[in-house]
PDB file of C-alpha atoms in Angstrom:
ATOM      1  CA  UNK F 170     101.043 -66.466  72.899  1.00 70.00           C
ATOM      2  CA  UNK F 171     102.187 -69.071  75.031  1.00 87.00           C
ATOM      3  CA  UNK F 172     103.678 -71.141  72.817  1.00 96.00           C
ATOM      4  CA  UNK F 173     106.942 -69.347  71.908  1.00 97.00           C
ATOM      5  CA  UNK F 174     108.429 -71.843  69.330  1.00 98.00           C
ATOM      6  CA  UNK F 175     107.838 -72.670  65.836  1.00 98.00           C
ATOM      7  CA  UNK F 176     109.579 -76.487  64.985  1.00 98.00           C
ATOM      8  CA  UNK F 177     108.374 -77.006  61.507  1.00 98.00           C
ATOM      9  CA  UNK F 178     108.906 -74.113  58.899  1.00 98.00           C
ATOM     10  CA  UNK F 179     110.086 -73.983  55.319  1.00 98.00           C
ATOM     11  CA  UNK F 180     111.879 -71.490  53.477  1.00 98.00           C
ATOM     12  CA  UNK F 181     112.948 -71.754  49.754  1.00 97.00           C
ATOM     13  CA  UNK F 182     115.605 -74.009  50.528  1.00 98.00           C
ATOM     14  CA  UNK F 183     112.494 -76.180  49.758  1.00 97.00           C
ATOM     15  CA  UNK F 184     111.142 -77.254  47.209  1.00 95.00           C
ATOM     16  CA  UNK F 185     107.348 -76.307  47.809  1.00 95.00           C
ATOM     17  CA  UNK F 186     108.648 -72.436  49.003  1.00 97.00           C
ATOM     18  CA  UNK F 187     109.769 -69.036  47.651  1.00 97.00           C
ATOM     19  CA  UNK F 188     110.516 -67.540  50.825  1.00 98.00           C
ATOM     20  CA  UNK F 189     113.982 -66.095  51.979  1.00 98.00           C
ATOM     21  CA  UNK F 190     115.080 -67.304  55.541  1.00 98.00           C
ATOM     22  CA  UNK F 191     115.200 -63.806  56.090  1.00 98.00           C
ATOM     23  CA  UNK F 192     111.570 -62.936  55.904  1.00 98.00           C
ATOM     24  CA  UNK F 193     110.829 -66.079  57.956  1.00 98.00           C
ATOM     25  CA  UNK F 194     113.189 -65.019  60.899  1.00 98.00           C
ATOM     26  CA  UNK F 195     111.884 -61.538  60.218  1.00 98.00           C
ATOM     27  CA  UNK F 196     108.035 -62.546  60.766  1.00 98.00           C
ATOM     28  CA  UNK F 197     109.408 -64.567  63.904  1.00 98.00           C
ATOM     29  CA  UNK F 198     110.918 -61.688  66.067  1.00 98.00           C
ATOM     30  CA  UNK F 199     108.063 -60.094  64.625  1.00 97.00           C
ATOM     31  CA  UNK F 200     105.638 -62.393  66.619  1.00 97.00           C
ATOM     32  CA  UNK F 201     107.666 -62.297  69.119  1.00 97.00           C
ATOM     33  CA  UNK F 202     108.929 -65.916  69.413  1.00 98.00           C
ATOM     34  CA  UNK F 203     111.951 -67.102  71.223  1.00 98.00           C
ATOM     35  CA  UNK F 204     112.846 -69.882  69.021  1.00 98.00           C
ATOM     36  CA  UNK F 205     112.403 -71.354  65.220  1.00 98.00           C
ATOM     37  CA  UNK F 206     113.701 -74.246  63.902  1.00 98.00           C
ATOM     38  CA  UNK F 207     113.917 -74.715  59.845  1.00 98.00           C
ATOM     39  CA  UNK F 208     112.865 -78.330  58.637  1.00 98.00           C
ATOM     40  CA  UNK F 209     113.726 -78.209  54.826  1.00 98.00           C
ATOM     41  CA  UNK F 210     112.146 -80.781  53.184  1.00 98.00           C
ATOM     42  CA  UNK F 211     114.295 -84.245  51.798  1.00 98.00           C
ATOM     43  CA  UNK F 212     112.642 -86.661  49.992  1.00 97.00           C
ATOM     44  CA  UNK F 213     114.918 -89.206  48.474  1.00 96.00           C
ATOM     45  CA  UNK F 214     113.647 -90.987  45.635  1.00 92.00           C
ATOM     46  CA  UNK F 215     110.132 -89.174  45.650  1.00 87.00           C
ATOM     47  CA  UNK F 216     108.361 -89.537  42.560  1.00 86.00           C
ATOM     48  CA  UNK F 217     108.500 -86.671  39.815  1.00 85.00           C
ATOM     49  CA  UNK F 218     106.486 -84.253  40.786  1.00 82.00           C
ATOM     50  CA  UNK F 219     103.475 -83.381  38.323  1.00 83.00           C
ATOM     51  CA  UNK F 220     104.053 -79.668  39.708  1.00 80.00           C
ATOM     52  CA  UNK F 221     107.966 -79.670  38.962  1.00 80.00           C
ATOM     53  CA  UNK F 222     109.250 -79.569  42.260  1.00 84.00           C
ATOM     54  CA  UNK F 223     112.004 -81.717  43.428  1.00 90.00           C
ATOM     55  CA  UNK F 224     111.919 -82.750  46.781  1.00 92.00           C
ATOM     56  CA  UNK F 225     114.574 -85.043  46.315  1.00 94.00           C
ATOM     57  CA  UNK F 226     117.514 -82.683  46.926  1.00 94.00           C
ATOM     58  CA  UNK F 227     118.821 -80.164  49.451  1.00 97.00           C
ATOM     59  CA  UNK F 228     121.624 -77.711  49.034  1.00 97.00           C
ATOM     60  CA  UNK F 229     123.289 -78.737  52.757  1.00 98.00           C
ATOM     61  CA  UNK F 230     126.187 -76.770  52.703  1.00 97.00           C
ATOM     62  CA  UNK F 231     124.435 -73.645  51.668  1.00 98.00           C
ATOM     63  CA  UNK F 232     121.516 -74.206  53.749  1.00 98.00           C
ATOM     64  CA  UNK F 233     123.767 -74.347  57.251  1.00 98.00           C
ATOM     65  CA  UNK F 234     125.733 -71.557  56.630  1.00 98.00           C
ATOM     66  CA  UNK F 235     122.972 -69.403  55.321  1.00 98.00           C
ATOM     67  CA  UNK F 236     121.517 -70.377  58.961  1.00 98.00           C
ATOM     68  CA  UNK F 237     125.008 -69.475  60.544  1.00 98.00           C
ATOM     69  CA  UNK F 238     124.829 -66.106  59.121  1.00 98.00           C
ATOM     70  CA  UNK F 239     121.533 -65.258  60.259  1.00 98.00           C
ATOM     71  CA  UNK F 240     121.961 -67.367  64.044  1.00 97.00           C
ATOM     72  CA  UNK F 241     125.056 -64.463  63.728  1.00 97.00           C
ATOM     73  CA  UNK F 242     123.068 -61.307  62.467  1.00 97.00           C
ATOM     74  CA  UNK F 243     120.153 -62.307  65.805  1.00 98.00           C
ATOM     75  CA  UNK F 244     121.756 -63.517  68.499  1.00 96.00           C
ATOM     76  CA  UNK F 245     119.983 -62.688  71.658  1.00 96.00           C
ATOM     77  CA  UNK F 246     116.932 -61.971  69.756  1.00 97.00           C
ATOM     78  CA  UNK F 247     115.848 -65.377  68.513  1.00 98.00           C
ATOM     79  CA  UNK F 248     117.165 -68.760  68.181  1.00 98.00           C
ATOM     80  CA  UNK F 249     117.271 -70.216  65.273  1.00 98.00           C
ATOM     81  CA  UNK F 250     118.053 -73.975  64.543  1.00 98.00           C
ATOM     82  CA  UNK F 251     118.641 -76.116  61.139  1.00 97.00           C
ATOM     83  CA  UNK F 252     116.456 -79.190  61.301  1.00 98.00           C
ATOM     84  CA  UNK F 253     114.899 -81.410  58.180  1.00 98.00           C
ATOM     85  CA  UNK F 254     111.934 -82.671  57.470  1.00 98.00           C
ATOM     86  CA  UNK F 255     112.354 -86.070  56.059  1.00 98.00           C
ATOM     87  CA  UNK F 256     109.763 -88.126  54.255  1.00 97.00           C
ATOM     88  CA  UNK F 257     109.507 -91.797  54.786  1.00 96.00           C
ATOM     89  CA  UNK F 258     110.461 -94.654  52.562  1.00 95.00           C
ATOM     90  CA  UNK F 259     110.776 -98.268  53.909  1.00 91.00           C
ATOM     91  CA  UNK F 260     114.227 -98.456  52.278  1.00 94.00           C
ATOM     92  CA  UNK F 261     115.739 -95.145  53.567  1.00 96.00           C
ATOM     93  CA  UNK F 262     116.826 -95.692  56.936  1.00 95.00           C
ATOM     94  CA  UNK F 263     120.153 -96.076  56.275  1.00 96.00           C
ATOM     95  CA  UNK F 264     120.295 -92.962  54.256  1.00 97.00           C
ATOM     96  CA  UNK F 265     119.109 -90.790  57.287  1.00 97.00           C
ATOM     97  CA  UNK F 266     121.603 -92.394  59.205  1.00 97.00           C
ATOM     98  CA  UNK F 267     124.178 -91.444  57.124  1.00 97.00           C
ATOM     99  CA  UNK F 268     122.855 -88.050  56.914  1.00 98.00           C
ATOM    100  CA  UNK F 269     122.867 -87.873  60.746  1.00 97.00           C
ATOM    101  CA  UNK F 270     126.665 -88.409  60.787  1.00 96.00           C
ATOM    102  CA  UNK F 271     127.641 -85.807  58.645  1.00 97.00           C
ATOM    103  CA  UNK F 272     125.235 -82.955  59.274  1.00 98.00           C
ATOM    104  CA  UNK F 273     124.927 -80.881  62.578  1.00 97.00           C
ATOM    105  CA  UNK F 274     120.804 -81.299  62.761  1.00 98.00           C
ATOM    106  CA  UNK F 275     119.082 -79.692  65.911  1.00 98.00           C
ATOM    107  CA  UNK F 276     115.786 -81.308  65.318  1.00 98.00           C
ATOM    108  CA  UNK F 277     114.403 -84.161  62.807  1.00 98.00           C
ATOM    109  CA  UNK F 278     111.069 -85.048  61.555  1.00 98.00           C
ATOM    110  CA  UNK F 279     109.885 -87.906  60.299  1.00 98.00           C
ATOM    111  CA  UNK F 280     106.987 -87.887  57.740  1.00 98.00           C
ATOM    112  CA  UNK F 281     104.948 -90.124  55.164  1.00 98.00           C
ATOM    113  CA  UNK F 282     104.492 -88.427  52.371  1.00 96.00           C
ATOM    114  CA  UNK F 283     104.067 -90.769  49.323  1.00 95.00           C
ATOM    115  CA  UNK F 284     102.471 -94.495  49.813  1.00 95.00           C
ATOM    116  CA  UNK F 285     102.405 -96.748  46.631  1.00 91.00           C
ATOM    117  CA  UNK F 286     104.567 -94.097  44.426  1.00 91.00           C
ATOM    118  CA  UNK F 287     101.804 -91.319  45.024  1.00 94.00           C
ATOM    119  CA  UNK F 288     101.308 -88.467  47.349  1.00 94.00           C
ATOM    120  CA  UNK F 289      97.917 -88.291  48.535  1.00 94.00           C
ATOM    121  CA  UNK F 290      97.919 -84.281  47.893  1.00 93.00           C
ATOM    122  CA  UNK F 291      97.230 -85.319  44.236  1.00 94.00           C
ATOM    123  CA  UNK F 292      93.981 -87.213  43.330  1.00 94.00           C
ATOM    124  CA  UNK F 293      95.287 -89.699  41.253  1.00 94.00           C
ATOM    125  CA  UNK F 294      95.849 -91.136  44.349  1.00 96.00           C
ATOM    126  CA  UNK F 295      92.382 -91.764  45.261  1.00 97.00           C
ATOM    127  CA  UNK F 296      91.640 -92.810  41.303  1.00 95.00           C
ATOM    128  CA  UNK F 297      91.665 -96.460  41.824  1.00 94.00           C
ATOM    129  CA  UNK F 298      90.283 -96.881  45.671  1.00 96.00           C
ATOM    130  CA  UNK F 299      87.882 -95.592  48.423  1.00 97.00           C
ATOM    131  CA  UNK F 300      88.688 -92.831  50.721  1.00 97.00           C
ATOM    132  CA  UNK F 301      88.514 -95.507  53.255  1.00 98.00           C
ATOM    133  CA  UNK F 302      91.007 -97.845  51.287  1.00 98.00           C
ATOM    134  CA  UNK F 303      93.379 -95.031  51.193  1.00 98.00           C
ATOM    135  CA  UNK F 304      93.270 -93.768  54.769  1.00 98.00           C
ATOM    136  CA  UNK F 305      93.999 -97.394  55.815  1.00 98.00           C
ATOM    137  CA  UNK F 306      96.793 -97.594  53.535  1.00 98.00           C
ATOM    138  CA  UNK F 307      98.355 -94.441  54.198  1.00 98.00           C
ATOM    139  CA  UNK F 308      98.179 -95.428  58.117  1.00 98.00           C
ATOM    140  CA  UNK F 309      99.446 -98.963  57.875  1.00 98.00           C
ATOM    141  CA  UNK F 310     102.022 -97.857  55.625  1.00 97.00           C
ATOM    142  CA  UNK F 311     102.997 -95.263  57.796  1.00 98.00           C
ATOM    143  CA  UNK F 312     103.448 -97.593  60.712  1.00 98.00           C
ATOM    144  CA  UNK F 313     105.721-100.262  58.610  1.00 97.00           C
ATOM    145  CA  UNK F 314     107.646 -97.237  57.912  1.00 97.00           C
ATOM    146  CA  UNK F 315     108.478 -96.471  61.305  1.00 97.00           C
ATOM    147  CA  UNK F 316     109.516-100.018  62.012  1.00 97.00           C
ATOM    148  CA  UNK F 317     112.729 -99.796  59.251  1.00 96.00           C
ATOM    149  CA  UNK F 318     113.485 -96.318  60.910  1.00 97.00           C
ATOM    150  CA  UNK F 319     116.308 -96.347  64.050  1.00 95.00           C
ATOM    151  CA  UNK F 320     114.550 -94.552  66.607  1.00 94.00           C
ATOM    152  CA  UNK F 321     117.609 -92.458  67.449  1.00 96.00           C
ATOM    153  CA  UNK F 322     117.897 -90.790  64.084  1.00 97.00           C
ATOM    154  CA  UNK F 323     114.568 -88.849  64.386  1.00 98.00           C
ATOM    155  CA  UNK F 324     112.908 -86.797  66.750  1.00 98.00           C
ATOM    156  CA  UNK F 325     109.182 -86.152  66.094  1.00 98.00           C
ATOM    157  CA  UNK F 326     106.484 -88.241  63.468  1.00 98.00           C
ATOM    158  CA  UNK F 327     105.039 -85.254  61.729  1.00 98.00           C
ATOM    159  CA  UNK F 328     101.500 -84.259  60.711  1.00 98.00           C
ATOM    160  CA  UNK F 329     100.619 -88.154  61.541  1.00 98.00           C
ATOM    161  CA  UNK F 330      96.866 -87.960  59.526  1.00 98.00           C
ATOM    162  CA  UNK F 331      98.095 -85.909  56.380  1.00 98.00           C
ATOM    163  CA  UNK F 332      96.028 -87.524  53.944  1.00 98.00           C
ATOM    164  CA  UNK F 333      92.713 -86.215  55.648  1.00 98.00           C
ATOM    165  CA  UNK F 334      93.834 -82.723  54.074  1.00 97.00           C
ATOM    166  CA  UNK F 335      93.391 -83.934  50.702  1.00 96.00           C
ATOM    167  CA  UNK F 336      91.179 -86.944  50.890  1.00 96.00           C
ATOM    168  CA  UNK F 337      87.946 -86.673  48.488  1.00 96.00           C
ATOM    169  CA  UNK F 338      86.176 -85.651  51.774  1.00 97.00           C
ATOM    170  CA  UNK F 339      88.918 -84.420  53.966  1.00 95.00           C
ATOM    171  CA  UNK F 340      88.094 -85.477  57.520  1.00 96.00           C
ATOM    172  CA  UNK F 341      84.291 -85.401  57.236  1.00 96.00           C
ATOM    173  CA  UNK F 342      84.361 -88.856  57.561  1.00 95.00           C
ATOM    174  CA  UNK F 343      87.271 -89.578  59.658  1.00 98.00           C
ATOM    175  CA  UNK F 344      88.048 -90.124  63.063  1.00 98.00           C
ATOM    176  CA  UNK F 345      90.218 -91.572  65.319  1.00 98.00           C
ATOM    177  CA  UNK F 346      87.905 -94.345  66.378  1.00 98.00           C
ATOM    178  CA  UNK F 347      86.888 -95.010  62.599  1.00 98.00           C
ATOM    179  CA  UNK F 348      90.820 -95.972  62.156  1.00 98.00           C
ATOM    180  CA  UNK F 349      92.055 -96.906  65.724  1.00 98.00           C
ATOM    181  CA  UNK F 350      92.902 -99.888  64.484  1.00 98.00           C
ATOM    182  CA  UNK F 351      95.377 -98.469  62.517  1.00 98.00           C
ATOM    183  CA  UNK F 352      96.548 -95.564  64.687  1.00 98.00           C
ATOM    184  CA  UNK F 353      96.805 -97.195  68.234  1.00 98.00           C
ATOM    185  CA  UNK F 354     100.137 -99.195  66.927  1.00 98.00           C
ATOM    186  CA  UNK F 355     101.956 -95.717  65.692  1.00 98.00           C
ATOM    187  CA  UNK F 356     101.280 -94.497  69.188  1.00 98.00           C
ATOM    188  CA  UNK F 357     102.351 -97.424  71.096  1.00 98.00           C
ATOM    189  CA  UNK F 358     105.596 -97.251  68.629  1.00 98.00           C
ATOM    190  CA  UNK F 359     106.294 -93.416  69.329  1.00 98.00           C
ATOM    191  CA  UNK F 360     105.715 -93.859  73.294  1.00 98.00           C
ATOM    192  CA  UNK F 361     107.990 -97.360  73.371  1.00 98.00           C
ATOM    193  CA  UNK F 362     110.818 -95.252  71.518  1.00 98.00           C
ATOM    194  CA  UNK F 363     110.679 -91.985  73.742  1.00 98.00           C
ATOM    195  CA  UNK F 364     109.619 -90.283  70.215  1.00 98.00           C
ATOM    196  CA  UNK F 365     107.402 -87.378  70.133  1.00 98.00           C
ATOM    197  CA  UNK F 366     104.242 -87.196  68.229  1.00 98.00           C
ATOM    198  CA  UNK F 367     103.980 -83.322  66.236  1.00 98.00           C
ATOM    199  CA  UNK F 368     101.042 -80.891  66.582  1.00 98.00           C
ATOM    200  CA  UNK F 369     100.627 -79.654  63.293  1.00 98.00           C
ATOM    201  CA  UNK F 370      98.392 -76.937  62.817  1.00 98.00           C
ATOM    202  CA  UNK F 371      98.317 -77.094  59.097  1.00 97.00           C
ATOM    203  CA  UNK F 372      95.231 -78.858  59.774  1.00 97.00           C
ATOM    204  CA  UNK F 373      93.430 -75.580  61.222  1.00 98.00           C
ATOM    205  CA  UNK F 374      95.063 -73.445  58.200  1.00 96.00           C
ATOM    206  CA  UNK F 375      93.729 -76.490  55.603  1.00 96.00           C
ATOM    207  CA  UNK F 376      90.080 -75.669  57.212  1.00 96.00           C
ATOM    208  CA  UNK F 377      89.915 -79.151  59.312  1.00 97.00           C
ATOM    209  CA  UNK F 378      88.934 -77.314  62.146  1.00 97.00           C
ATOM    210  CA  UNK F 379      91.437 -79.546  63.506  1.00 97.00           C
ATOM    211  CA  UNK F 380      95.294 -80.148  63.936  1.00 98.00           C
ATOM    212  CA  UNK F 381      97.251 -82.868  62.220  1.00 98.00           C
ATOM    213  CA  UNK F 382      96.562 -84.911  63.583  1.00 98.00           C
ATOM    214  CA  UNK F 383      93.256 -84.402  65.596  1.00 98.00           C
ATOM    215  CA  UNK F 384      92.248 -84.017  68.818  1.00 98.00           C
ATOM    216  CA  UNK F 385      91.113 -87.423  69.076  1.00 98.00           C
ATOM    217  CA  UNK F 386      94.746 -88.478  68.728  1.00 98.00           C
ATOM    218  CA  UNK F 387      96.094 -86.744  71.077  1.00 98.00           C
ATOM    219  CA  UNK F 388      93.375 -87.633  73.446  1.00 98.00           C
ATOM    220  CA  UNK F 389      94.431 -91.502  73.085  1.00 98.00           C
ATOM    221  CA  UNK F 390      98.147 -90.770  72.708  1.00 98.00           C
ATOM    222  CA  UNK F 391      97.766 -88.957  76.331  1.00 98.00           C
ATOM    223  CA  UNK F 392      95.580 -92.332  77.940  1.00 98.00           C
ATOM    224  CA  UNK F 393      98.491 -94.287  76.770  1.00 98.00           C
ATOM    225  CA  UNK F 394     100.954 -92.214  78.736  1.00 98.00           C
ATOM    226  CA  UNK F 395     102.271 -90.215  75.833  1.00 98.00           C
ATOM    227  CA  UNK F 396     103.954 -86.970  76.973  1.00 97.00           C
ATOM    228  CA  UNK F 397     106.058 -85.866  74.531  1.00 98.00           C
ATOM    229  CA  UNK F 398     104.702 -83.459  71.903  1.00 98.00           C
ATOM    230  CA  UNK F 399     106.314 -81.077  69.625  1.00 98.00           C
ATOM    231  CA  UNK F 400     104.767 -77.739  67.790  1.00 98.00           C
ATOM    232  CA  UNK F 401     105.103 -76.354  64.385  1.00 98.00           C
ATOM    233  CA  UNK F 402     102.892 -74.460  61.743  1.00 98.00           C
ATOM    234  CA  UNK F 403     104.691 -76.310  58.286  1.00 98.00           C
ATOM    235  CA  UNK F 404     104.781 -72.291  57.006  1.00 98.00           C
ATOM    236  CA  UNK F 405     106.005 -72.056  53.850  1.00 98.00           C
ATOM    237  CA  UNK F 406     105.200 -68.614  53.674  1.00 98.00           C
ATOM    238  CA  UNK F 407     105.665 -65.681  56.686  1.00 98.00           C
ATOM    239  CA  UNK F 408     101.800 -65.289  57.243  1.00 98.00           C
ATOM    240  CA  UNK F 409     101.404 -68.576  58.280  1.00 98.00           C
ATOM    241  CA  UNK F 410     104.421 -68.738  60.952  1.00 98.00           C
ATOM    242  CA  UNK F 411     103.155 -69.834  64.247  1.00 98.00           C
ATOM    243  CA  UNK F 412      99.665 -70.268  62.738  1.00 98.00           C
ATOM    244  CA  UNK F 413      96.812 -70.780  65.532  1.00 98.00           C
ATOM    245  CA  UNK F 414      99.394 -71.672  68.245  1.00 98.00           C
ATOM    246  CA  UNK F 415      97.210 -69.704  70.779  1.00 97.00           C
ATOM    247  CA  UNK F 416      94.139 -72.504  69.736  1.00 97.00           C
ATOM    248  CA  UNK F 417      96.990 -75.332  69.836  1.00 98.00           C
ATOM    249  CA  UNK F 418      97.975 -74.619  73.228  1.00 97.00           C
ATOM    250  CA  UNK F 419      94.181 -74.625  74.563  1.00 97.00           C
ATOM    251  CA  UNK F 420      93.932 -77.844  72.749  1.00 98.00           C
ATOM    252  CA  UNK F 421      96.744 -79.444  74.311  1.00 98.00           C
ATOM    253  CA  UNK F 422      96.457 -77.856  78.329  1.00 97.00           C
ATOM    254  CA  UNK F 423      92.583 -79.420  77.973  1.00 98.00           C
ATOM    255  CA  UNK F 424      93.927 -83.003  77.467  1.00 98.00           C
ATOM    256  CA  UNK F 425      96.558 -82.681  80.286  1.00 97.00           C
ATOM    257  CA  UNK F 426      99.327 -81.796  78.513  1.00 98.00           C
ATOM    258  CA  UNK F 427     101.817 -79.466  80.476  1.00 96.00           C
ATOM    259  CA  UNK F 428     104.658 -79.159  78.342  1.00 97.00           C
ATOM    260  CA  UNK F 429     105.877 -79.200  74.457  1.00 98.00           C
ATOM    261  CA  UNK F 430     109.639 -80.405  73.255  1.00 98.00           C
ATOM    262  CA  UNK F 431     112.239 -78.243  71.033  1.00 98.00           C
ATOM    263  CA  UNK F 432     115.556 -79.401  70.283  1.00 98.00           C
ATOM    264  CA  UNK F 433     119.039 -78.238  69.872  1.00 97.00           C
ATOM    265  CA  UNK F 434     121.719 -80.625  68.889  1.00 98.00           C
ATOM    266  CA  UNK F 435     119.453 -83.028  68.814  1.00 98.00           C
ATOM    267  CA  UNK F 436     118.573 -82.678  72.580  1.00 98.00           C
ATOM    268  CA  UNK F 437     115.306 -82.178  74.094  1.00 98.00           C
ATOM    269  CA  UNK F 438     114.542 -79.571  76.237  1.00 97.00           C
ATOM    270  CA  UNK F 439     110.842 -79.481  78.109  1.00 97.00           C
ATOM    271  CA  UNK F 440     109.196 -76.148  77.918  1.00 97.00           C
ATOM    272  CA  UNK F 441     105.911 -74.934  79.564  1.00 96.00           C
ATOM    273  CA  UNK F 442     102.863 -73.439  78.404  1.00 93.00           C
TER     274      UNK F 442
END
C-alpha cells in the first residue's frame, strides 16, 4: 500500500460511531500503516438529529488522554494523532479559534455538513428543490463558509462534493464541469491560503466509483497549481480503515501528484507515494 496514513477516522468518541479507539488502532497496525490521525466529529449548533445523534458535543478531555494512553501502549509501532473534524457554520469561526487555543490538535478539517438547517444525508433536504438547486447551494454555501473561516485554524476542506452521496441521483448527473462555476472559487480559495484539499474515499465505499470529491476536481485543482492534498477513509468502523487507498494513490500519481500531507502539531510534513 503506498499510502501509509489514514487522516480522517472516527471512533465512538463520535457521534455517528460505536467503535473503541482500540479496535481502530488495532485494524491500523493490522494494515500495516505508519500513521492515523482521529478527527472526531464537532458540530456546534447542528440541528437535532432525526437519528438521535448529537454532533454538537465532544468529550475533549477524555478524548486526548484516551489518545495519550494508547500513543503510550504503541509507540514505535504506529503514530497516532488527535485531530477534529469540524463542520462549517458561517458564524463559527470564532469558536474554532477558541478551540485552537486550548486544545493540542495535530490536524483539522474543515467540512460542510448542513446548508439551510438540513444535512443533505436526509431527503427532506431535497423536498422542496431540484438536485441541481441543491448541489449549487451546497457549493456556494460551502465557499461563503470558507470566507468567515481564518485560514490558520484549519488544515484540510474535507470530502468537498458530499452531497453527491446522497443526492436523489448521487453523481449520475454531476460533474465538475456541470458545477465549475461553483467549484473553481473553493479551489482558488484553498490554493491562495496554502490549504489542502482532502481525498476522501468515502466516495468509492458510497459506490460513486469515485472519491470525494472526484477526479475531475482534482484534475482542475492540479491545472491551477494545487499541490497540497491530504488522505483519509472517514471509517467509522475498522473494515473500512484505509479503504481503497491503493486505487487513491493511482488516482492521484496519474494527475501528477507526487506527494500527500499529514500533520502533527499542526505542522505539515510532505510524504511520498
Amino acid at each position: 500500500m503506498n499510502i501509509r496514513y489514514d487522516c480522517h477516522l472516527h471512533s465512538d468518541f463520535s457521534a455517528d460511531s460505536e467503535t473503541p479507539m482500540e479496535e481502530m488502532v488495532r485494524r491500523a497496525e493490522a494494515l500495516g500503516l505508519q500513521g492515523m490521525c482521529f478527527t472526531e466529529h464537532l458540530d456546534i449548533d447542528a440541528p437535532p438529529d432525526p437519528l438521535g445523534s448529537d454532533f454538537t458535543f465532544l468529550d475533549f478531555e477524555e478524548y486526548f488522554a484516551k489518545a495519550a494512553n494508547l500513543r503510550t501502549q504503541y509507540t514505535g509501532i504506529i503514530q497516532i494523532g488527535n485531530g477534529m473534524e469540524f463542520g462549517m457554520l458561517p458564524h463559527l469561526s470564532g469558536e474554532l479559534s477558541s478551540l485552537n487555543q486550548k486544545y493540542p490538535f495535530d490536524f483539522i478539517i474543515l467540512s460542510q455538513h448542513f446548508v439551510d438547517g438540513m444535512d443533505p444525508y436526509f431527503p427532506e433536504y431535497f423536498s422542496d428543490k431540484s438536485e441541481r438547486e441543491g448541489y449549487e447551494n451546497y457549493f456556494r454555501t460551502e465557499y461563503e463558509c470558507l470566507l468567515q473561516f481564518d485560514s490558520g485554524d484549519y488544515d484540510t476542506l474535507g470530502h468537498m462534493d458530499y452531497i453527491v452521496r446522497y443526492g436523489p441521483n448521487r453523481n449520475q448527473e454531476y460533474s465538475y464541469q456541470a458545477y465549475s462555476d461553483y467549484i473553481d472559487p473553493i479551489l482558488h480559495y484553498l490554493i491562495e491560503h496554502g490549504k489542502c484539499l482532502e481525498l476522501n474515499t468515502g466516495g468509492y465505499k458510497y459506490g460513486l466509483g469515485e472519491p470525494n470529491p472526484c477526479a475531475d476536481i482534482f484534475r482542475r485543482y492540479r491545472e491551477l497549481g494545487g499541490e497540497l492534498v491530504t488522505i483519509g477513509s472517514d471509517a467509522h468502523r475498522p473494515e473500512h480503515l484505509a479503504y481503497d487507498f491503493d486505487r487513491a494513490a493511482a488516482l492521484l500519481q496519474t494527475l501528477g501528484f507526487r506527494y500527500y500531507t499529514v500533520f502533527e502539531q499542526r505542522k505539515g510534513r510532505q510524504v511520498r507515494f
